[in-house]
Each structure stands twice: as structure tokens, then as C-alpha cells.
Coordinates of C-alpha atoms and ligand atoms in Angstrom, one line a residue:
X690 CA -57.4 77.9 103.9
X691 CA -59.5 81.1 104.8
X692 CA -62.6 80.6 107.1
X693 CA -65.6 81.8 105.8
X694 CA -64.8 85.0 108.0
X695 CA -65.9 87.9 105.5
X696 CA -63.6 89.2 102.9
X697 CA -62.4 93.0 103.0
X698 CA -64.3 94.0 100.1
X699 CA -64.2 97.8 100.5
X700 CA -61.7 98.9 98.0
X701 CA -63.0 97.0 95.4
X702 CA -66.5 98.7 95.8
X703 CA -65.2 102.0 96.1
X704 CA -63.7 100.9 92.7
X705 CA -66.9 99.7 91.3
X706 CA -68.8 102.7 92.1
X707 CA -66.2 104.9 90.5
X708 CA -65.9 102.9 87.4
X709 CA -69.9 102.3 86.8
X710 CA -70.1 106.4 87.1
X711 CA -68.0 105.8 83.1
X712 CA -68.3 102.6 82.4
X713 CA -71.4 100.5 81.6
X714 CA -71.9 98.6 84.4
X715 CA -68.2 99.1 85.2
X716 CA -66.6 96.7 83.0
X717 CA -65.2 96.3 79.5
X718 CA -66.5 93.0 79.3
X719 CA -70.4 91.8 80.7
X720 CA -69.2 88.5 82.6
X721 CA -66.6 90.5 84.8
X722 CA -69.5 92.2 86.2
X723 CA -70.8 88.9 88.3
X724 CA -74.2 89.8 87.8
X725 CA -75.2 85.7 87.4
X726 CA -73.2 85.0 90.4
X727 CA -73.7 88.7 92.8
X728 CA -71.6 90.0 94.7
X729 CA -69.0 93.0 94.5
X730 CA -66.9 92.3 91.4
X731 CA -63.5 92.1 92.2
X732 CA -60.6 94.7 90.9
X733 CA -57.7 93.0 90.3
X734 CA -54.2 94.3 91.0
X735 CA -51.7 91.8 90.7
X736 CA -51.0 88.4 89.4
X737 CA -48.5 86.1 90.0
X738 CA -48.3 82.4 88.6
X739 CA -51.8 80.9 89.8
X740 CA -52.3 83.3 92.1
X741 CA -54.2 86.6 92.0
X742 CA -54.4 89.5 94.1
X743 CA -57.4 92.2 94.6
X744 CA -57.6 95.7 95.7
X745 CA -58.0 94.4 99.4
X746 CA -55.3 92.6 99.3
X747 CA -57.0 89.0 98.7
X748 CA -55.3 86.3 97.7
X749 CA -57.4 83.9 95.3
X750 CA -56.2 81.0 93.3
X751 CA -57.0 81.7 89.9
X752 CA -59.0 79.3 87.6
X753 CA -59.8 82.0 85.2
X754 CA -56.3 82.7 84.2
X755 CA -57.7 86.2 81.8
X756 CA -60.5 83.5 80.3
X757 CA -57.5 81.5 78.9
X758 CA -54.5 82.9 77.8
X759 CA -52.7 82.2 81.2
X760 CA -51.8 78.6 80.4
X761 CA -48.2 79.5 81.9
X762 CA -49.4 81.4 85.0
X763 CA -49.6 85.2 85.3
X764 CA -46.6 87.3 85.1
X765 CA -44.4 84.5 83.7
X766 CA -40.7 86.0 83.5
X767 CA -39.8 85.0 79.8
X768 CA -43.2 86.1 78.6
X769 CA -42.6 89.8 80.4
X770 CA -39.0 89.7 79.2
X771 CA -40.2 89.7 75.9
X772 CA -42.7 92.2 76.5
X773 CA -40.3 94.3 77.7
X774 CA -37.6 94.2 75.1
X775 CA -40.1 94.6 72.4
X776 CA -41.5 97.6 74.4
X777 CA -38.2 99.3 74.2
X778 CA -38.2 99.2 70.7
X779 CA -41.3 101.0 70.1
X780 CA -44.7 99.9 70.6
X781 CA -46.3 100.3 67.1
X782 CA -45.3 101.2 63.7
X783 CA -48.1 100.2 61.5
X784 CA -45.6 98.8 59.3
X785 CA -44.5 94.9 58.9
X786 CA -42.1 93.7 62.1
X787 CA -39.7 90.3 61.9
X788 CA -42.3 89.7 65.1
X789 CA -45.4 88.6 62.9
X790 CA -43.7 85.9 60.9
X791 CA -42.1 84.8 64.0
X792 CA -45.4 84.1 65.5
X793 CA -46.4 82.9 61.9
X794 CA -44.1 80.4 62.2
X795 CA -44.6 79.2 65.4
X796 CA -48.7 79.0 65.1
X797 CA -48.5 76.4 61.7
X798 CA -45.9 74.4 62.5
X799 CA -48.6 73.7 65.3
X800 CA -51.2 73.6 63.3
X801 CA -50.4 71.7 60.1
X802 CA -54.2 72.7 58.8
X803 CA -53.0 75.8 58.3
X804 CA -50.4 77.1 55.4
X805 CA -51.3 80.9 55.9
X806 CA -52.6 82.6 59.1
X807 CA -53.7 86.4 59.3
X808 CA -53.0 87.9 62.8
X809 CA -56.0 90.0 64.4
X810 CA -56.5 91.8 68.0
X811 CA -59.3 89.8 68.6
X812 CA -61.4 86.4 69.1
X813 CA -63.9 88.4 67.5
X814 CA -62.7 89.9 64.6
X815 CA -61.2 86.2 63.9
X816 CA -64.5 84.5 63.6
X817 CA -66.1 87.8 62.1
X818 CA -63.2 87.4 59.3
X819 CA -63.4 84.0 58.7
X820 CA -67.2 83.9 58.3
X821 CA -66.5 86.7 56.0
X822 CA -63.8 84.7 53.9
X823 CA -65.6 81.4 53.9
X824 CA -68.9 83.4 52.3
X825 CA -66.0 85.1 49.8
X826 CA -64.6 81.3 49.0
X827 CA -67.9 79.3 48.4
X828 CA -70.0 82.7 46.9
X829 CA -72.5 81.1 49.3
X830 CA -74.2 82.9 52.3
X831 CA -75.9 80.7 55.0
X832 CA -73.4 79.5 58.0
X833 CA -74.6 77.2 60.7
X834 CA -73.2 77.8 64.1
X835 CA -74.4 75.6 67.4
X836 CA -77.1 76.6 70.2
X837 CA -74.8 77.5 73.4
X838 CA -71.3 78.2 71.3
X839 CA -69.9 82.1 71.7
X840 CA -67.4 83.0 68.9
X841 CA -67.5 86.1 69.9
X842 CA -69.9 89.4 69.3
X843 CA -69.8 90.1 65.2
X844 CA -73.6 90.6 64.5
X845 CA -74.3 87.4 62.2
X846 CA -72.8 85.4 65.3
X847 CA -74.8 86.9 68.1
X848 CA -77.7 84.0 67.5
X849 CA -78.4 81.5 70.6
X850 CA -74.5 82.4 71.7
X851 CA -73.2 81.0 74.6
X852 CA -70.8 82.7 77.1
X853 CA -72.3 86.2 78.9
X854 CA -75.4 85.9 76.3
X855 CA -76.0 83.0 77.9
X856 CA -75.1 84.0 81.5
X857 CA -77.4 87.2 80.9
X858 CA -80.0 85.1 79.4
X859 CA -80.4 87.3 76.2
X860 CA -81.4 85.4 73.3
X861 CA -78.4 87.1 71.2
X862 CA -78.5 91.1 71.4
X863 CA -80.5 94.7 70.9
X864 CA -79.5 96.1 67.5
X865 CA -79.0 93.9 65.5
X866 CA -81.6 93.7 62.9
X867 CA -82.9 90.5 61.6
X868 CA -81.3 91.0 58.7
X869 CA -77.9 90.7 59.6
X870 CA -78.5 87.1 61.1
X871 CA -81.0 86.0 58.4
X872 CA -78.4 83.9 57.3
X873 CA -77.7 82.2 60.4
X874 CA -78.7 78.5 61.1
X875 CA -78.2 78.1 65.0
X876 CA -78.2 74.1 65.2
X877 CA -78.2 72.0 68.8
X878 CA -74.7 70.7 69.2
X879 CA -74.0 67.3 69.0
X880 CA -76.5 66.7 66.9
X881 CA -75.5 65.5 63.4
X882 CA -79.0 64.9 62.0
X883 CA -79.6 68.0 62.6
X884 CA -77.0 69.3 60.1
X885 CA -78.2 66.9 57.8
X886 CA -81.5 68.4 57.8
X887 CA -80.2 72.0 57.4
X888 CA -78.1 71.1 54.5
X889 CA -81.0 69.4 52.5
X890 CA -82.8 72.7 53.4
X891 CA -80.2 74.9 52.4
X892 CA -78.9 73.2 49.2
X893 CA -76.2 74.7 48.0
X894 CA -76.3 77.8 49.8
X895 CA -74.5 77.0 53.6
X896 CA -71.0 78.6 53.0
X897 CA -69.7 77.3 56.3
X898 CA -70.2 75.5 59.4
X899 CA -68.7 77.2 62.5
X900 CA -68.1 75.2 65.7
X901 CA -65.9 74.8 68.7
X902 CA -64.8 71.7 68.8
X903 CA -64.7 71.6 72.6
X904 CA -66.9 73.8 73.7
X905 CA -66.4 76.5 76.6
X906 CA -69.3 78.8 76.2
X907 CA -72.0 76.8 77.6
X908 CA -69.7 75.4 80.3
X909 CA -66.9 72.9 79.0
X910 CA -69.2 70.3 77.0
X911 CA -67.2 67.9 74.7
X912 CA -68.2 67.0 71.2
X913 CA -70.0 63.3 71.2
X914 CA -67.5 60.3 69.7
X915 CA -67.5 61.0 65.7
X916 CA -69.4 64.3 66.4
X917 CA -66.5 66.1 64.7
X918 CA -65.6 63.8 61.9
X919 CA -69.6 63.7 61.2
X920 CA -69.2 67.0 60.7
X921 CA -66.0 67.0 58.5
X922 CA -67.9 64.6 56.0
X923 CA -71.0 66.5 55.6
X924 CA -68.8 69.9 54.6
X925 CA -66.9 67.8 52.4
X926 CA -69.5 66.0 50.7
X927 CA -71.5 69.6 50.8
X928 CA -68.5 71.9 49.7
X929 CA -69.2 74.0 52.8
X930 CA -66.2 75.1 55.1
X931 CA -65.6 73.6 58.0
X932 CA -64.5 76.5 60.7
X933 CA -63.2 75.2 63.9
X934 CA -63.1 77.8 66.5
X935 CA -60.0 77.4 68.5
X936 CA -59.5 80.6 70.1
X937 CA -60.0 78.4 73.7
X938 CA -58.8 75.2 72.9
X939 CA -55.8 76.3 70.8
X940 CA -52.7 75.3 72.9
X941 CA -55.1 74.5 75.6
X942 CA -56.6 70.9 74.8
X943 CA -52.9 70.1 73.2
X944 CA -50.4 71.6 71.6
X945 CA -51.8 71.5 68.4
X946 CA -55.6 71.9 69.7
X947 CA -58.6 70.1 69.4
X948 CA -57.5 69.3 65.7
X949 CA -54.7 67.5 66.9
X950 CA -56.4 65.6 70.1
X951 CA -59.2 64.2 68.2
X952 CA -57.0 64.5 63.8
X953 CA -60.1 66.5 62.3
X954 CA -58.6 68.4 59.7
X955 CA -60.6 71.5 59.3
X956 CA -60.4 74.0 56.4
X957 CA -59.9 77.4 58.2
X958 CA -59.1 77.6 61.9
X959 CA -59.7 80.3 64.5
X960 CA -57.6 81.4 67.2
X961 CA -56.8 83.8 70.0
X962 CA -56.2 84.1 73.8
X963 CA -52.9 81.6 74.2
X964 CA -51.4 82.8 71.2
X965 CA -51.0 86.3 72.4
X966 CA -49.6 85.2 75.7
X967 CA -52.3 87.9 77.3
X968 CA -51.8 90.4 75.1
X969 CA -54.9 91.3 72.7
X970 CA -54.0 88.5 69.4
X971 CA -56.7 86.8 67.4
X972 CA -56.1 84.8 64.2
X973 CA -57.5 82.8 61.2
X974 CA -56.2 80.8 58.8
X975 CA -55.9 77.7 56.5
X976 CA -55.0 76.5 53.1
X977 CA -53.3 78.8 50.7
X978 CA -56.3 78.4 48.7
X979 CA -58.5 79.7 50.6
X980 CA -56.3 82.5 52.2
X981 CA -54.8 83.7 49.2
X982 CA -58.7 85.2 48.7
X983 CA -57.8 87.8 51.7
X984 CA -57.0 91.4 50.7
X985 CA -54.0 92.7 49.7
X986 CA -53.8 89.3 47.3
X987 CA -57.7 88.7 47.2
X988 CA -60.9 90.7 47.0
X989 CA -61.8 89.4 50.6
X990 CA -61.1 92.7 52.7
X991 CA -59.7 92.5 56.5
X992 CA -57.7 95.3 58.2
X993 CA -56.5 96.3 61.7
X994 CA -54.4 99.3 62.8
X995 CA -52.7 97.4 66.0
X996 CA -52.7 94.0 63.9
X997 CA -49.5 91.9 64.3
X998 CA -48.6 94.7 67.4
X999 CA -44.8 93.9 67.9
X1000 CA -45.5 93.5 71.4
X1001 CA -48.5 91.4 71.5
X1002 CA -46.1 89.1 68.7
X1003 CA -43.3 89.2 71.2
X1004 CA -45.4 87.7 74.2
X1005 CA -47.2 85.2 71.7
X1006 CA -44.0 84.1 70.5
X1007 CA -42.3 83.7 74.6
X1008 CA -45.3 81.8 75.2
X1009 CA -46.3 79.5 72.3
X1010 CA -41.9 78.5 72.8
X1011 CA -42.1 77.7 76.5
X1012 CA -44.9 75.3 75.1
X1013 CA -43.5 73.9 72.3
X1014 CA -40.4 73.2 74.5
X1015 CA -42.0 72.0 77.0
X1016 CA -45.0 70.3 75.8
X1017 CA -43.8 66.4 76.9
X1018 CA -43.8 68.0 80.3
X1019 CA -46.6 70.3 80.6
X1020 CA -49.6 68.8 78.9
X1021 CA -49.3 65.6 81.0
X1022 CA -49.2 67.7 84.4
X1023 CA -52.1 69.5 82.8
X1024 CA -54.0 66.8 82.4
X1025 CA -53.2 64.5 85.9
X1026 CA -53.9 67.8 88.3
X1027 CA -56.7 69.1 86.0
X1028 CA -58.1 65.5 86.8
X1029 CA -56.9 65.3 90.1
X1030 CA -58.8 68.5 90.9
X1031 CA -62.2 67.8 88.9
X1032 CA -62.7 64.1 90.4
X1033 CA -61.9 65.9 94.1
X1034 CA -64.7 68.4 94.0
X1035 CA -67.0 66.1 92.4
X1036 CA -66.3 63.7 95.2
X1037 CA -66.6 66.4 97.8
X1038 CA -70.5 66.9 96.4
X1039 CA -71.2 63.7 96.5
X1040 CA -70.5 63.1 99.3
X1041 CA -72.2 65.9 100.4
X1042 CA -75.3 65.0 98.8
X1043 CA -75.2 68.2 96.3
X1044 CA -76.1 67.1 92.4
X1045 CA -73.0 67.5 90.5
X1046 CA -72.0 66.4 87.3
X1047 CA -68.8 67.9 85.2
X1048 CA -67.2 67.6 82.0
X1049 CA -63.7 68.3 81.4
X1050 CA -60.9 68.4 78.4
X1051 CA -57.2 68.6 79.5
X1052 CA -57.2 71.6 81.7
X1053 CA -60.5 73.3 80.8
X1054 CA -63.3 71.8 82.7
X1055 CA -66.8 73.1 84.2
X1056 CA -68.4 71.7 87.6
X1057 CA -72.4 71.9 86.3
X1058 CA -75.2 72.2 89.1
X1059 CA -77.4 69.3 88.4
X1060 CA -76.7 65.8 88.0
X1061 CA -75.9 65.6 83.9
X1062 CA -75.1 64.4 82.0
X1063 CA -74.7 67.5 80.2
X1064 CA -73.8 67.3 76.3
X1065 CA -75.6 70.4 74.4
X1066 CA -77.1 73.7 75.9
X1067 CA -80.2 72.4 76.5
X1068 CA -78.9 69.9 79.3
X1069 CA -76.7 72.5 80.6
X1070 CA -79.4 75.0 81.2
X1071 CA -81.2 72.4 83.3
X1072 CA -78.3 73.5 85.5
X1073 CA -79.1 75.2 88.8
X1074 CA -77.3 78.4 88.6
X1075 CA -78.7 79.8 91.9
X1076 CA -76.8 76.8 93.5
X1077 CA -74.1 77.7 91.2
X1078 CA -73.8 81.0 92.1
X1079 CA -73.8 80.4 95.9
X1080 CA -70.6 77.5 95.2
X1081 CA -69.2 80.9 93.4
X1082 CA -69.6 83.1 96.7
X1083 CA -68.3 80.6 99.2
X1084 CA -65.4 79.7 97.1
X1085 CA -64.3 83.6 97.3
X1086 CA -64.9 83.8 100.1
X1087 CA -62.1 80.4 100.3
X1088 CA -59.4 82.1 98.0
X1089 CA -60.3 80.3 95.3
X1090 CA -61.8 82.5 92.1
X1091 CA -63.8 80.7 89.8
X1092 CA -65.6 81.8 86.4
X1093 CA -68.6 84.0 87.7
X1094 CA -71.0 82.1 85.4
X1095 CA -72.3 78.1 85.1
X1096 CA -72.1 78.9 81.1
X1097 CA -68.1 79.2 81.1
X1098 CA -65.2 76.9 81.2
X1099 CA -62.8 76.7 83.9
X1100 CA -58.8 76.6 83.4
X1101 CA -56.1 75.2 85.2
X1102 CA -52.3 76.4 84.1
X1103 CA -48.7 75.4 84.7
X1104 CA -48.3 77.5 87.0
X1105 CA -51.3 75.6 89.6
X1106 CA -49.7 73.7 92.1
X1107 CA -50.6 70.1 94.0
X1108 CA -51.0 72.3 96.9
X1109 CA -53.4 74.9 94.8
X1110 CA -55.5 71.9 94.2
X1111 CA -55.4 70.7 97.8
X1112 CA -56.9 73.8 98.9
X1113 CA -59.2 74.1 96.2
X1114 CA -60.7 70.5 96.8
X1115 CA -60.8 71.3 100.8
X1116 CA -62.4 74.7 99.7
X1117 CA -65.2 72.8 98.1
X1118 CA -66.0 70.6 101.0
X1119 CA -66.5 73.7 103.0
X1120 CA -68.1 75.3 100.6
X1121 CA -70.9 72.5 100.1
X1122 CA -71.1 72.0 103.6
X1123 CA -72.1 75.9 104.0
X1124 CA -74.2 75.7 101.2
X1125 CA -76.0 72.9 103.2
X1126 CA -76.5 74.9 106.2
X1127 CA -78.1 77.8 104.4
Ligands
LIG1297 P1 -62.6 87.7 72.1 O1 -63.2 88.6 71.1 O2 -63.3 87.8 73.5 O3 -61.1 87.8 72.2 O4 -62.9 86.2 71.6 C1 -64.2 85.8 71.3 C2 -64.3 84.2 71.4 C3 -64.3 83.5 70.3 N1 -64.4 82.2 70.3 C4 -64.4 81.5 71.5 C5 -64.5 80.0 71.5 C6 -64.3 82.2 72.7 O5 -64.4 81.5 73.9 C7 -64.3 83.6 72.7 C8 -64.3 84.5 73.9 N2 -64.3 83.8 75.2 C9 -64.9 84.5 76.3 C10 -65.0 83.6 77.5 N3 -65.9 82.5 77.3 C11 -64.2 85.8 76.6 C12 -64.4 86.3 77.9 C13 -65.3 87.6 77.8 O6 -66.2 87.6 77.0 O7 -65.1 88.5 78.7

């Protein structure tokens, strides 16, 4: 394990500089640009299993793994064979490949929820479709979403989001005008009375309820025993679709998701990261009845030049077959080291006297600055993010490269090693003990 003798950060700089001269802020995506956490971002040239490599040649293990999608490690061989193969056929033909129903396949036979499933390029334009269809299917046009969840950045979601809204601390976003979220019922999470009172207010009118049924965007925060099923009843009983948003927890919390860990049957289901094996993939779907409403077959309209890209099928089909053929064996390890490694920090802070509390499903997890318990965003934005932010900085500086924001969910893959988690846990004792000092 490193010293705390300072990191060669130079190249990365130089990098940064170059790129904010084009780029706002430098990067294609806010939370990359550590502005929670300070501190050079880091440019990232290589990856290999759990481990990832920077412009100066630092070696960091990764708990990020691309915010997801790296549940088998980076570079895994069968996933870049695919890649590769498909490559050499083309790369896009705007036409229909065998690819997309191979994925097809693969994704509901997980997901028995589903009978039909629309491939996207996005998290985003999954949710942004499905709010879209479920509004098409119940003629209705309120949704509820939850205080702290991110779905992603379509305008009528952008209300008390979670993820780098929340790590900013914008209240959603410029430009978009009242209008557009007029509809919108943000809703404390884990709250069921709560959704009780909005559907008394909104009789009739709430055409969905959108949630993800672990959370990740406000840190990992699980739903509260019968949460979830409280939830199913009231969209029953009110006719209003039930929208879990699995584009983090699909193929992360189980093989089949959070539906399958906790058997909530949702109407549509969201999805992305995993599924395209780190190439850009989102998806919805659901019952036939419901999908059948989506354009060419419906008058519910949803496009995308790159959707169903052969090569983003190929790698989502290499990697959704290493887990299904595999699952017996990884999803336990996932869960004994994820533990393993949780427990072992959290014991480090104690017994370093830092407050502490964590929450963690399978192998997503989050280490929250304060001492918890920490259920819905309010509790976790009692969190102590300066404190957080310093753990971030003298965990770099250990080789060890964690989510550069207390509002997002850690992940630990098949690739992370005892050893990894060794490190990591002796990591965090230094780390605290630093922390102390200063
Ligand atoms: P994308 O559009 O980023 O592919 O997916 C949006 C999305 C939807 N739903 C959930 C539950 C999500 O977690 C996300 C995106 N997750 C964030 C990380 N919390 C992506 C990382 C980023 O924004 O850079």
C-alpha cells in the first residue's frame, strides 16, 4: 500500500486544462469533474479487472467500475472478444441485427416482468421513454418520483434528483421551465403515507410512480421492509404504473435485480449500465400490453439512430452470459467480499473514533459521514461531505478510487480480489488516522 507520499498528478492536469479549454468543465459528465470532493480529476488510460490506471501511471483499485457496468472487471476478455468480432462486421447499419434479439432474449428470461423490452443508448432516454409510455397507457399525466432518486436528466425528472444534482447541490436544473415538471410529485422515500396522500390529491390523474428500488443516487439507501410491496398495492389499487428503475441494480443486486431479491413485480422496468457490458445500452420494458402501445405498433413514439448498436448488443450479450452462467458462483462472492470490505472500513472508523454509518445491497454500498442511520435524502444530507471528501483524497492518494461524491453508490465486481479488499480496509485505517491528524 502507497504512503501518503504525493501522487504524480501532472499529466492529468495538463489533461484537464486542455480539455476545460472545449469541454465544460472538462468532462462529459458533472460528477467526473470531483468538484464535491477537489482535487485534479483524474484521466484515465487503462483498465484491467479491478484495477485502473491514470495518465501518471497510478494504479488505483476501482470501486467505480464506469458507475456500474463493470460487474466483471474492466477489459474482461470474452466481453472484448465480442466487441471485436462484432466490430469487424461493421459497426452500424441502422437496420435490424440477430444481436438485438439476442440481448432480447437474454434480458427477459432475467426478468420474467418483462414480455417485450425496447433497447436505447441510454439510462436516460429509458426513464424519459417509459415516463412517456406510462402517460400514453393510463391517458393520465402526474408521476411521482422520490426526493434523492436520479433516473437520469429528461426535464420532467430533473425535480429533487439525486446523483451530481445532488453532489452539486442544485435543486434540479437551469432551463427547464416549470412547466415541464408541473406534473411532477417529488415524494420523500420510504415514506408510504406519503404516496397515500398524493394519490388522494391527485385522484385519478398520477400515471406512474417511478422509483429505484435500491437506491444509488443519494448514496446506496435500501427501501424500508414492505416499502416496495406498499408501493405495488397502492399502483394497483390506483391503476397507476409502477416503474422500477433498474438501470443500477439490474444484474447488480441479483441476477434478476431488485425485482427478484425482494419478488415485486413491477409493470415496466428500466435498465442500463450492466446490460451493455460498458458500451452505451439503456432499456425499458414490460407486459405486451403495455409495450405493444410503442411506435411502430402503437401511437407511443420512441426512436434512436445507434439503438440496438451491434456492438453495444455484442458486449451486452458476452456479459449478461458470463452472469447467467456463472451466477451460483459470482453473486455469493459478491456478496461475502462486498461484506467483508464494508464491515472492515466501518470497523477501521470506529475504531478510530470517526462517525460512520453505511448501507449496502450485494455489491453496491456507500460509507456515509455521520453516524445514520440513513434511510431517505434527508438523513443522508445530514452527512458530512467535507469529511467525506477528505476520506476521498486520502484514499487516492492510497490507490484506492472511490465515487467522488457522498450522494453515489459504490461497486465492487468479480474481478476485486481478497487482497483488493485487504488493501482497501488497511487504506482506510490510514486514511482515518490522517484525517485525525489534520
Ligand atoms: P445514464 O443516462 O447516465 O446512462 O443513466 C441515468 C440513470 C438512470 N437511473 C439510475 C438509477 C441511474 O443511476 C442513472 C445514472 N447513474 C449515474 C451514477 N449515479 C451515472 C453517472 C453519471 O451521471 O456520470
Amino acid at each position: 500500500m502507497p504512503s501518503t507520499t504525493m501522487r504524480k498528478t501532472e499529466q492529468s492536469r495538463r489533461l484537464q486544462q486542455r480539455a476545460e479549454s472545449m469541454i465544460p468543465g472538462g468532462v462529459n459528465s458533472p460528477v467526473r469533474a470531483f468538484r464535491s470532493v477537489g482535487g485534479d480529476p483524474l484521466f484515465v488510460v487503462r483498465g484491467k479487472g479491478s484495477h485502473i490506471w491514470d495518465a501518471d501511471e497510478n494504479e488505483y483499485i476501482d470501486y467505480i467500475g464506469s458507475w456500474g457496468p463493470l460487474i466483471l472487471g474492466h477489459a474482461e476478455p470474452t466481453v472484448l472478444d465480442a466487441i471485436v468480432s462484432a466490430a469487424c462486421n461493421g459497426t452500424s447499419f441502422g437496420a435490424s441485427t440477430p444481436s438485438e434479439a439476442d440481448l432480447a432474449e437474454l434480458v427477459l428470461s432475467a426478468f420474467p416482468s418483462m414480455q417485450k423490452v425496447r433497447f436505447v443508448n441510454s439510462g436516460t432516454e429509458a426513464t424519459m421513454s417509459a415516463i412517456r409510455l406510462a402517460r400514453a397507457y393510463t391517458k393520465r399525466k402526474y408521476i411521482i418520483k422520490f426526493e434523492g432518486c436520479y433516473h437520469g436528466h429528461a426535464d420532467p425528472l430533473l425535480v429533487k434528483a439525486g446523483s451530481g444534482v445532488a453532489t452539486l447541490g442544485i435543486p434540479g436544473s437551469a432551463g427547464v421551465p416549470e412547466e415541464f415538471i408541473m406534473f411532477t410529485v417529488a415524494l420523500p422515500f420510504n415514506n408510504l403515507s406519503a404516496v397515500e396522500q398524493a394519490f388522494q390529491k391527485y385522484k385519478h390523474q398520477i400515471a406512474c410512480v417511478i422509483v429505484e428500488p435500491v437506491v444509488g443516487n443519494m448514496g446506496c439507501v435500501p427501501a424500508a421492509d414492505d416499502y416496495l410491496v406498499g408501493l405495488r398495492l397502492i399502483t394497483e389499487r390506483e391503476r397507476a404504473v409502477l416503474i422500477f428503475d433498474e438501470v443500477m441494480t439490474g444484474f447488480r443486486v441479483a441476477f434478476g435485480g431488485a425485482q427478484e431479491l425482494y419478488n415485486i413485480k413491477p409493470d415496466l422496468t428500466t435498465m442500463g449500465k450492466i446490460i451493455g457490458g460498458g458500451l452505451p445500452v439503456g432499456a425499458y420494458g414490460g407486459p405486451k400490453e403495455i409495450m405493444d402501445l410503442v411506435a411502430p405498433l402503437g401511437p407511443m413514439y420512441q426512436a434512436g439512430t445507434l439503438s440496438g448498436n451491434p456492438l453495444a448488443m455484442a458486449a451486452g450479450c458476452a456479459m449478461l452470459k458470463q452472469l447467467r452462467d456463472r451466477k451460483a458462483e459470482i453473486y455469493p462472492r459478491l456478496e461475502k467480499l462486498s461484506a467483508e470490505l464494508v464491515e472492515g472500513v466501518a470497523s477501521g472508523a470506529r475504531d478510530a473514533g470517526v462517525p460512520l454509518s453505511h448501507n449496502r445491497v450485494g455489491s453496491m454500498f456507500t460509507w456515509f459521514f455521520q453516524q445514520g442511520p440513513v434511510s431517505d435524502w434527508d438523513s443522508a444530507a445530514k452527512s458530512d461531505t467535507e469529511a467525506f471528501g477528505k476520506f476521498f483524497g486520502e484514499m487516492l492518494e492510497r490507490g484506492v478510487y472511490l465515487p467522488p461524491s457522498q450522494y453515489e453508490a459504490a461497486f465492487l465486481g468479480a474481478a476485486h480480489t481478497e487482497e483488493d479488499v485487504q488493501k482497501t480496509i488497511q487504506a482506510a485505517k490510514l486514511s482515518f488516522a490522517a484525517m485525525r491528524k489534520k
